[in-house]
Tab-separated table of C-alpha atoms in Angstrom:
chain	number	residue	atom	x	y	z
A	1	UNK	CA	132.004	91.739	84.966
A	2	UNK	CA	132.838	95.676	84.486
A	3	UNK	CA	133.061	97.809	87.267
A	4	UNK	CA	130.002	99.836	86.194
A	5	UNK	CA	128.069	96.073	86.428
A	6	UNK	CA	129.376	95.782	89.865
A	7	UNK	CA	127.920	99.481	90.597
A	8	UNK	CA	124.485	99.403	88.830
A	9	UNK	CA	122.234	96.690	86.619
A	10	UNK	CA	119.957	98.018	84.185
A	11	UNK	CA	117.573	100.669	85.708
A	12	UNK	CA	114.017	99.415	86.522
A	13	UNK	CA	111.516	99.895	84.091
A	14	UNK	CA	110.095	103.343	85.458
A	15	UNK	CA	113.411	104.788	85.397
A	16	UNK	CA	114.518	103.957	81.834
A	17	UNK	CA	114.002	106.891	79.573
A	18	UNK	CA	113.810	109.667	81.801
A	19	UNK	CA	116.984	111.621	80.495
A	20	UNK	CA	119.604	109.682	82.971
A	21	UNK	CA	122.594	108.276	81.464
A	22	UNK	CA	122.608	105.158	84.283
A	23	UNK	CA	126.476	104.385	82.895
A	24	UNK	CA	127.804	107.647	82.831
A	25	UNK	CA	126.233	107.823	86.391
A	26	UNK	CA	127.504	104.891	87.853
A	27	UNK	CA	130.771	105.219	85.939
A	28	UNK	CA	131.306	108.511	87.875
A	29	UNK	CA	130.562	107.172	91.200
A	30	UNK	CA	133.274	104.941	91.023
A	31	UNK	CA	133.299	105.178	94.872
A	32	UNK	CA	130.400	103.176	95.232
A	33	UNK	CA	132.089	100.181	93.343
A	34	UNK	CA	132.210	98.604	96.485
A	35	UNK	CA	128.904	99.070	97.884
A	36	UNK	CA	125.771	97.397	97.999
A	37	UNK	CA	122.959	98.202	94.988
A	38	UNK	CA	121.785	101.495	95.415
A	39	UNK	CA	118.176	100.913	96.653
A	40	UNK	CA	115.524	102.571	94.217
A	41	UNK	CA	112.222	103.529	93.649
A	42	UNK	CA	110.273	101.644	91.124
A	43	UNK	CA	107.878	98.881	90.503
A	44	UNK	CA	108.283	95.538	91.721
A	45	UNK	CA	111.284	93.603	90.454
A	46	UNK	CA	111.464	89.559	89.181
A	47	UNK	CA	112.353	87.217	92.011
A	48	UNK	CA	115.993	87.705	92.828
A	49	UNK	CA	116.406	91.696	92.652
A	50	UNK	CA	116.581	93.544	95.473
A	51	UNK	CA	113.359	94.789	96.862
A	52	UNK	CA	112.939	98.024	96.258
A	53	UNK	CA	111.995	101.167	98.562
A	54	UNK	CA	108.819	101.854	98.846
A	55	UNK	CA	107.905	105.647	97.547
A	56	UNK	CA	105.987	106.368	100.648
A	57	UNK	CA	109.396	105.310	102.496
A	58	UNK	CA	111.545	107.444	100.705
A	59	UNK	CA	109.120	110.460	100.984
A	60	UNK	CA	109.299	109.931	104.810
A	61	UNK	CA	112.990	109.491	104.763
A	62	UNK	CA	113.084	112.821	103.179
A	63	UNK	CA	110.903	114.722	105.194
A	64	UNK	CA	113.017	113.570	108.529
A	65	UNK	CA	116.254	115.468	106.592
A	66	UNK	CA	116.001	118.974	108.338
A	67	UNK	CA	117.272	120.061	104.402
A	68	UNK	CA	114.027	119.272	102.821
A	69	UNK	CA	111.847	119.234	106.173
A	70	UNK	CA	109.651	122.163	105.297
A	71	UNK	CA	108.883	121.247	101.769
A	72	UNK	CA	105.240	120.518	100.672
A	73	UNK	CA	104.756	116.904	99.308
A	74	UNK	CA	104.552	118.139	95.583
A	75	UNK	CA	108.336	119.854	96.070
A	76	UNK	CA	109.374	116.645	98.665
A	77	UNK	CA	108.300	114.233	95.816
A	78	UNK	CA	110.415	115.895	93.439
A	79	UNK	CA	113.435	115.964	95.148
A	80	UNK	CA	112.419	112.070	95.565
A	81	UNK	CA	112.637	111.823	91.413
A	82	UNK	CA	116.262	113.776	91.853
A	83	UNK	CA	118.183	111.681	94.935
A	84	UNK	CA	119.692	108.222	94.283
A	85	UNK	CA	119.616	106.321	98.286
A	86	UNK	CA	123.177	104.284	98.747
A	87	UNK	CA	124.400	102.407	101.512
A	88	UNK	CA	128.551	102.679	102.243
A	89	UNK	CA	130.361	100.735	104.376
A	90	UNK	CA	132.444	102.048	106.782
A	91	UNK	CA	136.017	103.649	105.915
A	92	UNK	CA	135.161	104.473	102.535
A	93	UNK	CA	136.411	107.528	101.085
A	94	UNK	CA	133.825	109.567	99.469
A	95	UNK	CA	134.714	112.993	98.580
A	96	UNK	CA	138.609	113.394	98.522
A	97	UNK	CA	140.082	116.696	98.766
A	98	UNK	CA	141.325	118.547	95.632
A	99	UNK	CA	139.183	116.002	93.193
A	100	UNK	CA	136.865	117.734	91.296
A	101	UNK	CA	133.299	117.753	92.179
A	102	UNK	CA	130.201	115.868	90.878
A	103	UNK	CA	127.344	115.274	94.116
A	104	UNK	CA	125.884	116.817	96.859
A	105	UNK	CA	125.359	113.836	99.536
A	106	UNK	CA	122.831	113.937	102.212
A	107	UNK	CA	123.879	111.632	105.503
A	108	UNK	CA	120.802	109.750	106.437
A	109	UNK	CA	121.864	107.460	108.621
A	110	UNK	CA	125.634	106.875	110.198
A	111	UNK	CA	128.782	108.997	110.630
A	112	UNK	CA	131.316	110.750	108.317
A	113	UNK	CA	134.609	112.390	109.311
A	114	UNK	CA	135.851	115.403	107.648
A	115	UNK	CA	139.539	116.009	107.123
A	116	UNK	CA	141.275	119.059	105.771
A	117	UNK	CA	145.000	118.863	105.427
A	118	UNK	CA	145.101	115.417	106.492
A	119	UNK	CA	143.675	117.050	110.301
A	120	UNK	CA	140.112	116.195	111.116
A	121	UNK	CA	137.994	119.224	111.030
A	122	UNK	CA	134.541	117.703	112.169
A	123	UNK	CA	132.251	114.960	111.842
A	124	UNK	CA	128.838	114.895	110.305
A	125	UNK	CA	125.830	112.816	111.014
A	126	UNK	CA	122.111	111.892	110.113
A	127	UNK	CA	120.526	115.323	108.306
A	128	UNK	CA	124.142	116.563	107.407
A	129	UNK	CA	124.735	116.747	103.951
A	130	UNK	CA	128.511	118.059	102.489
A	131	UNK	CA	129.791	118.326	98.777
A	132	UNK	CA	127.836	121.894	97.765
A	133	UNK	CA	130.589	123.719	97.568
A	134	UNK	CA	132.367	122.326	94.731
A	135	UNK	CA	128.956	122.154	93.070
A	136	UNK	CA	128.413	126.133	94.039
A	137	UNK	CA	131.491	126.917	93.112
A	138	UNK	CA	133.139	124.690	90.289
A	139	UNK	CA	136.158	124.639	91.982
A	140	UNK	CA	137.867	121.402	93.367
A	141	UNK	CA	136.752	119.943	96.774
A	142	UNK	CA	138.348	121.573	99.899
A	143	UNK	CA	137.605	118.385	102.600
A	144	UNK	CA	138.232	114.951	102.578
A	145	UNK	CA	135.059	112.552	103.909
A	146	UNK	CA	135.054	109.452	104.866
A	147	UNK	CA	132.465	107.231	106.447
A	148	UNK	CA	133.447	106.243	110.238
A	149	UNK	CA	130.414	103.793	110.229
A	150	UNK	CA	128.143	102.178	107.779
A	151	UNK	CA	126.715	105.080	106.355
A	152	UNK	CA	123.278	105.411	103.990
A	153	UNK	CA	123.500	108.265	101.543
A	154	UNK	CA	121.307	110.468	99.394
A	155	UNK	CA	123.315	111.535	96.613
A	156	UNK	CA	122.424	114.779	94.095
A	157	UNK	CA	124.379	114.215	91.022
A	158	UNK	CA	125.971	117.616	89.729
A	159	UNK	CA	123.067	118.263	86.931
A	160	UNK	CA	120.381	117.294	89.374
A	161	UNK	CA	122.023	119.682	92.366
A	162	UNK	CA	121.497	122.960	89.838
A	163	UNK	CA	117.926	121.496	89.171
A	164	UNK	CA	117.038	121.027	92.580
A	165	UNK	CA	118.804	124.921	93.212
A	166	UNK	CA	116.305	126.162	90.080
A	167	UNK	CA	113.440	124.439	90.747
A	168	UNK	CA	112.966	124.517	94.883
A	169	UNK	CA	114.147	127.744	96.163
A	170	UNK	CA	113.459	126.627	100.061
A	171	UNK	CA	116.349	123.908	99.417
A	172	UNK	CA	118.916	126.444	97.638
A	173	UNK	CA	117.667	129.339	101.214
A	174	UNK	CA	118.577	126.252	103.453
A	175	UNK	CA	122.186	124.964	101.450
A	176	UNK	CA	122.722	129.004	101.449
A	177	UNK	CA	121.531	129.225	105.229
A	178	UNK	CA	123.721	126.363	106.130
A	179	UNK	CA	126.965	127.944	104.302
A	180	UNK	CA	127.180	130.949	105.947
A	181	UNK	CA	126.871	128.807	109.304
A	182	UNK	CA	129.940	127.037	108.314
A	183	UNK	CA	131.293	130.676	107.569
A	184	UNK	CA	130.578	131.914	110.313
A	185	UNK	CA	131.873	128.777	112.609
A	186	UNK	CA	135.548	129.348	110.699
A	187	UNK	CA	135.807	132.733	112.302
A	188	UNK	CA	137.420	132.597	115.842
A	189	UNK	CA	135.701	136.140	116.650
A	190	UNK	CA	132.212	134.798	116.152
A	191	UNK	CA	130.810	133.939	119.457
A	192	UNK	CA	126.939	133.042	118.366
């Protein structure tokens, strides 16, 4: 069995189609060759298959991320069609610095630490997400993450991230809102 088979089967019905390249997209997650099935929206699946996540689930999931929080359900649905959900166990490596970029990830559950330099800068959790700025930017990443704890994931591929950016302005205010936070947190003069 391929790597990509141990990544991803064939995308449910409701999925096939829609302009995804499922190979290309589990072939560049290679990260996730060690995690369970990503869990996806879709109808029901034969006996055996994982059971799938329920839309209404996923929409709720996504309102709770302070990211997409004050979205109406149209623009919340959307982003729905545009996130993959993953589960990662702990210790896994999932951005490394100096690699090129490809997602914007969006902690939902669990704990990541972020390294620079090899010295841990901080540590995200639920409603974090990291990975913009290489998106942003096109320029390699500048942290290393890894997950301290089972960890469950949105994940914006690199095509979807710009279509999310053009298409929902409130999430590209909040990544932009959230960037000059980090900005302003790496300058030792700022006191609020």
């Amino acid at each position: 069995m391929s790597e990509i088979s141990t990544v991803r089967a064939a995308p449910p019905p409701r999925q096939r189609g829609r302009g995804r390249s499922w190979c290309r997209l589990a072939t560049r997650r290679r990260l996730f060759a060690s995690v369970t099935q990503p869990r996806m929206l879709g109808p029901a699946r034969t006996q055996g298959d994982e059971a799938p996540v329920a839309r209404d689930e996923k929409l709720d999931l996504l309102y709770r991320i302070p990211l997409f929080a004050s979205l109406d359900k149209h623009k919340i649905a959307r982003v729905g069609e545009l996130t993959e959900e993953v589960e990662v166990p702990a210790g896994k490596v999932l951005i490394r610095q100096g690699d090129a970029g490809g997602d914007l990830m969006v902690l939902v559950s669990g704990q990541v630490a972020i390294e620079r330099d090899g010295v841990r800068v901080t540590t995200l959790g639920p409603g974090d997400f990291f990975g913009e700025i290489s998106l942003i930017d096109g320029r390699p990443r500048t942290a290393t993450v890894t997950t301290e704890t089972a960890s469950r994931l949105l994940v914006v591929s690199h095509r979807e991230f710009h279509a999310l950016m053009d298409q929902i302005p409130e999430v590209a205010a909040q990544i932009l809102h959230a960037l000059a936070d980090r900005v302003r947190k790496l300058d030792p003069r700022e006191t609020h």
